[in-house]
Amino acid sequence: MKTLHVFIHFQLHRHLLLGFVVWLAGGWFAALQAAETQEAALRQGTNFIPTKVYSAEEDARLLKLFEGLRVADVSDGMDAVGLPNTGLMDADIKPLWRDTEHYRHRFVGIAVTVRYVPTQQPPPGQLETAKFDQWVGDWYRLRSSEPFVPLLRPGSALIIEDAPNADVGSIGSNNILAWKARGCVGVVTSATARDTDEIITQKVPLYYRQPGRGIRPGRNEVESVNRPVVCGGVLVMPGDVIVADGDGVIVVPRAKAEAVAVYARKILEEDKVGRRNLYKRLGLPEDDSVR
């Protein structure tokens, strides 16, 4: 009987051990499969910063808080919330045109972002006109389109990170006017634009680095829409507040925007009071900057 008990005890432990080994092997296999799946996903490309979506009503309420604020006021507001020297784009990103009477070159908007990158595709060489036009059309349709357009709505500010050092006019007098028709209040690019005379005539606010003459085909490709971009040396997240005037462009992180606006408004109102008094002492007529 004792031998039978020992045998039963041994078999029980043996089955438990085998079960543990099977469980361990199964866990290891599942972990291996998970790792391989994760690796496959990473190889296909993965974004690690989520894009938060805001309603048009939320955007409109926030823009109301920033109405009329200047870049300098907003920079002071950024200091007040603990973000000094944050969000100010390179000073060489400047307005294409300025209106020093009514300040129509200024704008406040909510960021919609797009990123264009240099192409690796070879040039097509010399083609017959019809074939060249087809190549251009295919490039615009398949490689360098404007998939951000449906995202533009009243109060949008289009922020474009473009192929660096490319002599390319991703922005022109035609498409910038179409963006305005959808409610875009201003455009900022880290690079270039073309048709600048017409854009000045059309009075669409544009902040850019320098002219770019070439078309997109053969020069750049669209990489992403409404993802984080770097423009003027600073991070721009979709939904951030963009303020632009003659002093340049500043980006306000959405999470800090209300607090920044409150302090910036105080600075602006104090400045207006002080300058209105000086206008009176100097006998100057009031203008839009002190009203």
Coordinates of N, CA, C and O in Angstrom, one line a residue, residues 92-226:
D92 N 13.2 84.5 -38.6 CA 13.2 84.7 -40.1 C 12.0 84.1 -40.7 O 11.8 84.2 -42.0
I93 N 11.1 83.6 -40.0 CA 9.7 83.3 -40.5 C 8.9 84.5 -40.2 O 8.5 84.8 -39.1
K94 N 8.6 85.2 -41.2 CA 8.0 86.6 -41.1 C 6.8 86.8 -42.0 O 6.7 86.0 -43.0
P95 N 6.0 87.8 -41.8 CA 4.9 88.0 -42.7 C 5.3 88.4 -44.1 O 6.3 89.2 -44.3
L96 N 4.6 87.9 -45.1 CA 4.9 88.2 -46.5 C 4.5 89.7 -46.7 O 5.2 90.4 -47.5
W97 N 3.4 90.1 -46.1 CA 3.0 91.5 -46.2 C 2.5 92.0 -44.9 O 2.2 91.2 -44.0
R98 N 2.4 93.3 -44.7 CA 2.0 93.9 -43.5 C 1.0 95.1 -43.7 O 1.2 95.9 -44.7
D99 N 0.0 95.2 -42.9 CA -0.9 96.3 -43.0 C -0.8 97.0 -41.7 O -1.2 96.6 -40.6
T100 N -0.2 98.2 -41.7 CA 0.2 98.9 -40.5 C -1.0 99.9 -40.1 O -0.8 100.7 -39.2
E101 N -2.1 99.8 -40.8 CA -3.2 100.7 -40.4 C -4.3 99.9 -39.7 O -4.7 100.2 -38.6
H102 N -4.7 98.7 -40.3 CA -5.8 97.9 -39.7 C -5.3 96.5 -39.3 O -6.0 95.7 -38.8
Y103 N -4.0 96.2 -39.5 CA -3.3 95.0 -39.1 C -4.0 93.7 -39.6 O -4.1 92.7 -38.9
R104 N -4.4 93.7 -40.8 CA -5.0 92.6 -41.4 C -4.0 91.4 -41.7 O -4.5 90.3 -42.0
H105 N -2.7 91.7 -41.5 CA -1.8 90.6 -41.7 C -1.7 89.7 -40.4 O -1.2 88.6 -40.4
R106 N -2.3 90.3 -39.3 CA -2.2 89.5 -38.0 C -3.3 88.4 -38.1 O -4.4 88.6 -38.7
F107 N -3.1 87.3 -37.3 CA -4.2 86.4 -37.2 C -3.9 85.5 -35.9 O -2.8 85.4 -35.4
V108 N -5.0 85.0 -35.4 CA -5.1 84.0 -34.3 C -5.9 82.8 -34.9 O -7.0 83.0 -35.4
G109 N -5.3 81.6 -34.8 CA -6.0 80.4 -35.3 C -5.6 79.2 -34.6 O -4.7 79.2 -33.7
I110 N -6.3 78.1 -34.9 CA -6.1 76.8 -34.3 C -5.4 75.9 -35.4 O -5.8 75.8 -36.5
A111 N -4.3 75.3 -34.9 CA -3.4 74.6 -35.9 C -4.0 73.4 -36.5 O -4.5 72.5 -35.8
V112 N -3.9 73.4 -37.8 CA -4.0 72.2 -38.6 C -2.7 72.0 -39.3 O -2.1 72.9 -39.9
T113 N -2.1 70.8 -39.2 CA -0.7 70.6 -39.6 C -0.6 69.6 -40.8 O -1.4 68.7 -41.0
V114 N 0.5 69.9 -41.6 CA 0.8 69.0 -42.7 C 2.3 69.0 -42.8 O 3.0 70.0 -42.6
R115 N 2.9 67.8 -43.2 CA 4.3 67.7 -43.4 C 4.6 67.2 -44.8 O 4.1 66.2 -45.2
Y116 N 5.4 68.0 -45.5 CA 6.0 67.5 -46.8 C 7.5 67.3 -46.7 O 8.2 68.0 -46.0
V117 N 7.9 66.2 -47.4 CA 9.3 65.8 -47.3 C 10.0 65.8 -48.7 O 9.3 65.7 -49.7
P118 N 11.3 65.9 -48.8 CA 11.9 65.8 -50.1 C 11.7 64.5 -50.7 O 11.6 63.5 -50.0
T119 N 11.5 64.4 -52.0 CA 11.3 63.2 -52.7 C 12.6 62.5 -53.0 O 13.7 63.1 -53.1
Q120 N 12.5 61.1 -53.2 CA 13.6 60.3 -53.6 C 13.4 59.9 -55.1 O 14.2 59.2 -55.6
Q121 N 12.3 60.3 -55.7 CA 12.0 59.9 -57.0 C 12.8 60.7 -58.0 O 13.1 61.9 -57.9
P122 N 13.3 60.0 -59.1 CA 14.1 60.7 -60.1 C 13.2 61.7 -61.0 O 12.0 61.4 -61.1
P123 N 13.8 62.7 -61.6 CA 13.0 63.6 -62.5 C 12.6 62.8 -63.7 O 13.2 61.8 -64.1
P124 N 11.5 63.2 -64.4 CA 11.0 62.4 -65.5 C 11.8 62.6 -66.8 O 11.6 61.9 -67.8
G125 N 12.7 63.6 -66.8 CA 13.4 63.9 -68.1 C 12.4 64.7 -69.0 O 11.3 65.1 -68.6
Q126 N 12.9 65.0 -70.2 CA 12.1 65.8 -71.1 C 11.0 65.0 -71.7 O 11.2 63.9 -72.2
L127 N 9.7 65.5 -71.6 CA 8.6 64.8 -72.1 C 7.8 65.6 -73.0 O 7.9 66.9 -73.0
E128 N 7.0 65.0 -73.9 CA 6.0 65.8 -74.6 C 5.0 66.5 -73.7 O 4.8 66.0 -72.6
T129 N 4.5 67.6 -74.1 CA 3.6 68.4 -73.3 C 2.5 67.6 -72.6 O 2.3 67.6 -71.4
A130 N 1.8 66.7 -73.4 CA 0.7 66.0 -72.8 C 1.2 65.0 -71.8 O 0.5 64.8 -70.7
K131 N 2.3 64.3 -72.0 CA 2.8 63.4 -71.1 C 3.4 64.1 -69.8 O 3.2 63.6 -68.7
F132 N 4.0 65.2 -70.0 CA 4.5 66.0 -68.9 C 3.3 66.4 -68.0 O 3.3 66.3 -66.8
D133 N 2.2 66.9 -68.6 CA 1.0 67.4 -67.9 C 0.4 66.2 -67.1 O 0.0 66.3 -66.0
Q134 N 0.5 65.0 -67.7 CA -0.1 63.8 -67.0 C 0.8 63.4 -65.9 O 0.3 63.1 -64.8
W135 N 2.1 63.5 -66.0 CA 3.1 63.2 -64.9 C 2.8 64.2 -63.8 O 2.8 63.8 -62.6
V136 N 2.7 65.5 -64.1 CA 2.4 66.5 -63.1 C 1.1 66.2 -62.3 O 1.1 66.2 -61.1
G137 N 0.1 65.9 -63.1 CA -1.2 65.6 -62.5 C -1.2 64.3 -61.6 O -1.7 64.3 -60.5
D138 N -0.5 63.3 -62.0 CA -0.3 62.1 -61.2 C 0.4 62.4 -60.0 O 0.1 61.8 -58.9
W139 N 1.4 63.2 -60.0 CA 2.2 63.5 -58.8 C 1.4 64.2 -57.8 O 1.4 63.9 -56.6
Y140 N 0.7 65.2 -58.3 CA -0.2 66.0 -57.3 C -1.3 65.0 -56.7 O -1.6 65.2 -55.5
R141 N -1.7 64.1 -57.5 CA -2.8 63.2 -57.0 C -2.3 62.1 -56.1 O -2.9 61.8 -55.1
L142 N -1.1 61.6 -56.4 CA -0.7 60.4 -55.7 C 0.5 60.6 -54.7 O 0.6 59.9 -53.7
R143 N 1.2 61.7 -54.9 CA 2.4 61.9 -54.1 C 2.4 63.2 -53.3 O 2.9 63.2 -52.1
S144 N 1.8 64.2 -53.8 CA 1.9 65.5 -53.1 C 0.6 66.3 -53.1 O 0.5 67.4 -53.6
S145 N -0.4 65.6 -52.6 CA -1.8 66.2 -52.6 C -1.9 67.1 -51.4 O -1.0 67.4 -50.6
E146 N -3.2 67.5 -51.2 CA -3.5 68.3 -50.0 C -4.7 67.7 -49.2 O -5.8 68.2 -49.1
P147 N -4.4 66.5 -48.5 CA -5.4 65.8 -47.8 C -5.9 66.5 -46.5 O -6.8 66.1 -45.9
F148 N -5.2 67.6 -46.2 CA -5.6 68.4 -45.0 C -6.8 69.3 -45.3 O -7.5 69.8 -44.3
V149 N -7.2 69.6 -46.6 CA -8.2 70.6 -46.9 C -9.5 70.3 -46.2 O -10.1 71.2 -45.7
P150 N -10.0 69.0 -46.1 CA -11.3 68.8 -45.4 C -11.2 69.2 -43.9 O -12.3 69.4 -43.3
L151 N -10.1 69.3 -43.4 CA -9.9 69.6 -41.9 C -10.0 71.1 -41.7 O -10.2 71.6 -40.5
L152 N -9.9 71.9 -42.7 CA -9.9 73.4 -42.6 C -11.3 73.9 -42.3 O -12.3 73.4 -43.0
R153 N -11.5 74.7 -41.3 CA -12.8 75.3 -41.0 C -12.6 76.7 -40.4 O -11.4 77.1 -40.2
P154 N -13.6 77.5 -40.2 CA -13.4 78.8 -39.7 C -12.6 78.8 -38.4 O -12.8 78.2 -37.5
G155 N -11.5 79.6 -38.5 CA -10.5 79.7 -37.4 C -9.3 78.9 -37.5 O -8.4 79.0 -36.7
S156 N -9.2 78.0 -38.6 CA -8.0 77.2 -38.7 C -6.8 78.0 -39.2 O -6.9 79.0 -39.9
A157 N -5.7 77.6 -38.7 CA -4.4 78.1 -39.1 C -3.6 76.9 -39.7 O -3.4 76.0 -39.0
L158 N -3.3 77.0 -40.9 CA -2.5 75.9 -41.6 C -1.0 76.1 -41.3 O -0.4 77.1 -41.7
I159 N -0.4 75.0 -40.7 CA 1.0 75.0 -40.4 C 1.7 74.0 -41.3 O 1.3 72.8 -41.2
I160 N 2.6 74.4 -42.1 CA 3.2 73.5 -43.1 C 4.7 73.3 -42.8 O 5.5 74.3 -42.8
E161 N 5.1 72.1 -42.5 CA 6.5 71.8 -42.4 C 6.9 71.2 -43.8 O 6.3 70.2 -44.2
D162 N 7.8 71.9 -44.5 CA 8.1 71.5 -45.9 C 9.5 71.1 -46.0 O 10.3 71.2 -45.1
A163 N 9.8 70.5 -47.2 CA 11.1 70.0 -47.5 C 12.1 71.1 -47.3 O 12.0 72.2 -48.0
P164 N 13.1 71.0 -46.4 CA 14.1 72.0 -46.2 C 15.0 72.3 -47.4 O 15.3 71.3 -48.1
N165 N 15.3 73.5 -47.7 CA 16.2 73.9 -48.8 C 15.7 73.6 -50.2 O 16.4 73.6 -51.1
A166 N 14.4 73.2 -50.3 CA 13.8 72.9 -51.6 C 13.3 74.2 -52.2 O 12.5 74.9 -51.5
D167 N 13.6 74.5 -53.4 CA 13.1 75.7 -54.1 C 11.7 75.3 -54.6 O 11.5 75.2 -55.8
V168 N 10.7 75.2 -53.7 CA 9.4 74.6 -54.1 C 8.3 75.5 -53.6 O 8.4 75.9 -52.4
G169 N 7.3 75.9 -54.4 CA 6.2 76.7 -53.9 C 5.0 75.8 -53.6 O 4.1 75.8 -54.4
S170 N 5.0 75.1 -52.5 CA 3.9 74.3 -52.1 C 2.6 75.2 -51.9 O 1.5 74.8 -52.0
I171 N 2.9 76.5 -51.6 CA 1.8 77.5 -51.4 C 1.8 78.4 -52.6 O 2.9 78.9 -52.9
G172 N 0.7 78.7 -53.2 CA 0.6 79.6 -54.3 C -0.7 80.4 -54.1 O -1.5 80.3 -53.2
S173 N -0.9 81.4 -55.1 CA -2.0 82.3 -55.0 C -3.3 81.6 -55.1 O -4.3 82.1 -54.7
N174 N -3.3 80.5 -55.8 CA -4.6 79.8 -56.1 C -5.0 78.9 -54.8 O -6.1 79.1 -54.3
N175 N -4.1 78.0 -54.4 CA -4.5 77.1 -53.3 C -4.7 77.9 -52.0 O -5.6 77.6 -51.2
I176 N -3.9 78.9 -51.8 CA -4.1 79.7 -50.5 C -5.4 80.4 -50.4 O -6.0 80.5 -49.3
L177 N -5.9 80.8 -51.6 CA -7.2 81.4 -51.6 C -8.3 80.4 -51.4 O -9.3 80.7 -50.7
A178 N -8.1 79.2 -51.9 CA -9.1 78.1 -51.7 C -9.1 77.7 -50.2 O -10.2 77.4 -49.6
W179 N -8.0 77.8 -49.5 CA -7.9 77.5 -48.1 C -8.7 78.5 -47.3 O -9.4 78.2 -46.4
K180 N -8.4 79.8 -47.7 CA -9.2 80.9 -47.1 C -10.7 80.7 -47.2 O -11.4 81.0 -46.3
A181 N -11.1 80.3 -48.4 CA -12.5 80.1 -48.6 C -13.2 79.1 -47.7 O -14.4 79.1 -47.4
R182 N -12.3 78.2 -47.2 CA -12.8 77.2 -46.2 C -12.8 77.7 -44.8 O -13.2 76.9 -43.8
G183 N -12.3 78.9 -44.6 CA -12.2 79.4 -43.2 C -10.8 79.6 -42.6 O -10.7 80.0 -41.5
C184 N -9.8 79.2 -43.4 CA -8.4 79.3 -42.9 C -8.1 80.8 -42.7 O -8.2 81.6 -43.6
V185 N -7.6 81.2 -41.5 CA -7.3 82.6 -41.2 C -5.9 83.0 -41.5 O -5.6 84.2 -41.6
G186 N -5.0 82.0 -41.7 CA -3.6 82.3 -42.0 C -2.8 81.0 -42.2 O -3.2 79.9 -41.8
V187 N -1.7 81.2 -42.8 CA -0.8 80.1 -43.2 C 0.6 80.4 -42.7 O 1.1 81.5 -42.9
V188 N 1.3 79.4 -42.1 CA 2.6 79.5 -41.7 C 3.4 78.3 -42.3 O 3.0 77.1 -42.2
T189 N 4.6 78.6 -42.9 CA 5.4 77.5 -43.4 C 6.8 77.6 -42.9 O 7.3 78.8 -42.8
S190 N 7.5 76.5 -42.7 CA 8.9 76.6 -42.4 C 9.8 76.8 -43.6 O 11.0 77.0 -43.5
A191 N 9.1 76.9 -44.8 CA 9.9 77.0 -46.0 C 9.4 78.1 -46.9 O 9.6 79.3 -46.6
T192 N 8.8 77.8 -48.0 CA 8.7 78.8 -49.1 C 7.2 78.9 -49.6 O 6.3 78.1 -49.2
A193 N 7.0 79.9 -50.5 CA 5.8 80.1 -51.2 C 6.1 80.8 -52.5 O 7.1 81.4 -52.7
R194 N 5.2 80.6 -53.5 CA 5.3 81.3 -54.8 C 4.1 82.2 -55.0 O 3.2 82.3 -54.2
D195 N 4.1 82.9 -56.2 CA 3.0 83.8 -56.5 C 2.8 84.9 -55.4 O 1.7 85.3 -55.1
T196 N 3.9 85.3 -54.9 CA 3.9 86.2 -53.7 C 3.2 87.5 -54.0 O 2.5 88.1 -53.1
D197 N 3.4 88.1 -55.2 CA 2.7 89.3 -55.5 C 1.2 89.2 -55.4 O 0.5 90.1 -54.9
E198 N 0.7 88.1 -56.0 CA -0.8 87.9 -56.0 C -1.3 87.7 -54.6 O -2.4 88.1 -54.2
I199 N -0.5 86.9 -53.7 CA -0.9 86.7 -52.4 C -1.0 88.0 -51.6 O -1.9 88.2 -50.8
I200 N -0.1 88.9 -51.9 CA -0.1 90.2 -51.2 C -1.4 91.0 -51.7 O -2.1 91.6 -50.8
T201 N -1.7 90.9 -52.9 CA -2.9 91.6 -53.5 C -4.1 91.0 -52.8 O -5.1 91.7 -52.5
Q202 N -4.2 89.6 -52.7 CA -5.3 88.9 -52.1 C -5.5 89.1 -50.6 O -6.5 88.8 -50.1
K203 N -4.4 89.6 -50.0 CA -4.4 89.9 -48.5 C -4.7 88.6 -47.7 O -5.5 88.7 -46.7
V204 N -4.1 87.5 -48.1 CA -4.2 86.3 -47.2 C -3.0 86.3 -46.3 O -1.9 86.3 -46.8
P205 N -3.1 86.3 -45.0 CA -2.0 86.3 -44.1 C -1.1 85.0 -44.3 O -1.6 83.9 -44.3
L206 N 0.2 85.3 -44.6 CA 1.1 84.2 -44.9 C 2.5 84.6 -44.2 O 3.0 85.7 -44.4
Y207 N 3.0 83.6 -43.5 CA 4.2 83.8 -42.8 C 5.2 82.7 -43.3 O 4.8 81.5 -43.3
Y208 N 6.3 83.1 -43.8 CA 7.2 82.1 -44.5 C 8.6 82.5 -44.4 O 9.0 83.6 -43.9
R209 N 9.5 81.7 -45.0 CA 10.9 82.0 -44.8 C 11.5 82.7 -46.1 O 12.2 83.7 -45.9
Q210 N 11.1 82.3 -47.3 CA 11.6 82.9 -48.5 C 10.8 82.4 -49.7 O 10.0 81.4 -49.6
P211 N 10.9 83.0 -50.9 CA 10.2 82.6 -52.0 C 10.7 81.2 -52.5 O 11.8 80.9 -52.4
G212 N 9.7 80.4 -53.1 CA 10.1 79.2 -53.7 C 9.3 79.1 -55.0 O 8.1 79.3 -55.1
R213 N 10.1 78.9 -56.1 CA 9.5 79.0 -57.4 C 9.0 77.7 -58.1 O 8.0 77.8 -58.9
G214 N 9.5 76.6 -57.7 CA 9.2 75.3 -58.4 C 7.8 74.8 -57.9 O 7.3 75.1 -56.9
I215 N 7.3 73.9 -58.7 CA 6.0 73.2 -58.3 C 6.4 72.0 -57.5 O 7.6 71.5 -57.4
R216 N 5.4 71.4 -56.8 CA 5.7 70.2 -56.0 C 6.2 69.0 -56.7 O 7.1 68.3 -56.3
P217 N 5.6 68.7 -57.9 CA 6.0 67.5 -58.6 C 7.5 67.5 -58.9 O 8.1 68.4 -59.4
G218 N 8.1 66.4 -58.5 CA 9.6 66.2 -58.7 C 10.4 66.8 -57.5 O 11.6 66.7 -57.5
R219 N 9.7 67.4 -56.5 CA 10.4 68.1 -55.4 C 10.0 67.6 -54.0 O 10.9 67.4 -53.2
N220 N 8.7 67.4 -53.8 CA 8.4 66.9 -52.4 C 7.2 66.0 -52.5 O 6.5 65.8 -53.5
E221 N 6.9 65.3 -51.3 CA 5.8 64.4 -51.2 C 5.2 64.7 -49.8 O 5.8 65.0 -48.8
V222 N 3.8 64.5 -49.7 CA 3.2 64.7 -48.5 C 3.4 63.4 -47.6 O 3.4 62.3 -48.0
E223 N 3.8 63.7 -46.3 CA 4.2 62.6 -45.4 C 3.1 62.4 -44.4 O 2.8 61.2 -44.0
S224 N 2.5 63.4 -43.8 CA 1.4 63.2 -42.8 C 0.6 64.4 -42.7 O 0.9 65.5 -43.1
V225 N -0.6 64.3 -42.1 CA -1.6 65.3 -41.9 C -2.1 65.2 -40.4 O -2.3 64.2 -39.9
N226 N -2.1 66.4 -39.8 CA -2.6 66.5 -38.4 C -1.8 65.6 -37.5 O -2.4 64.9 -36.6

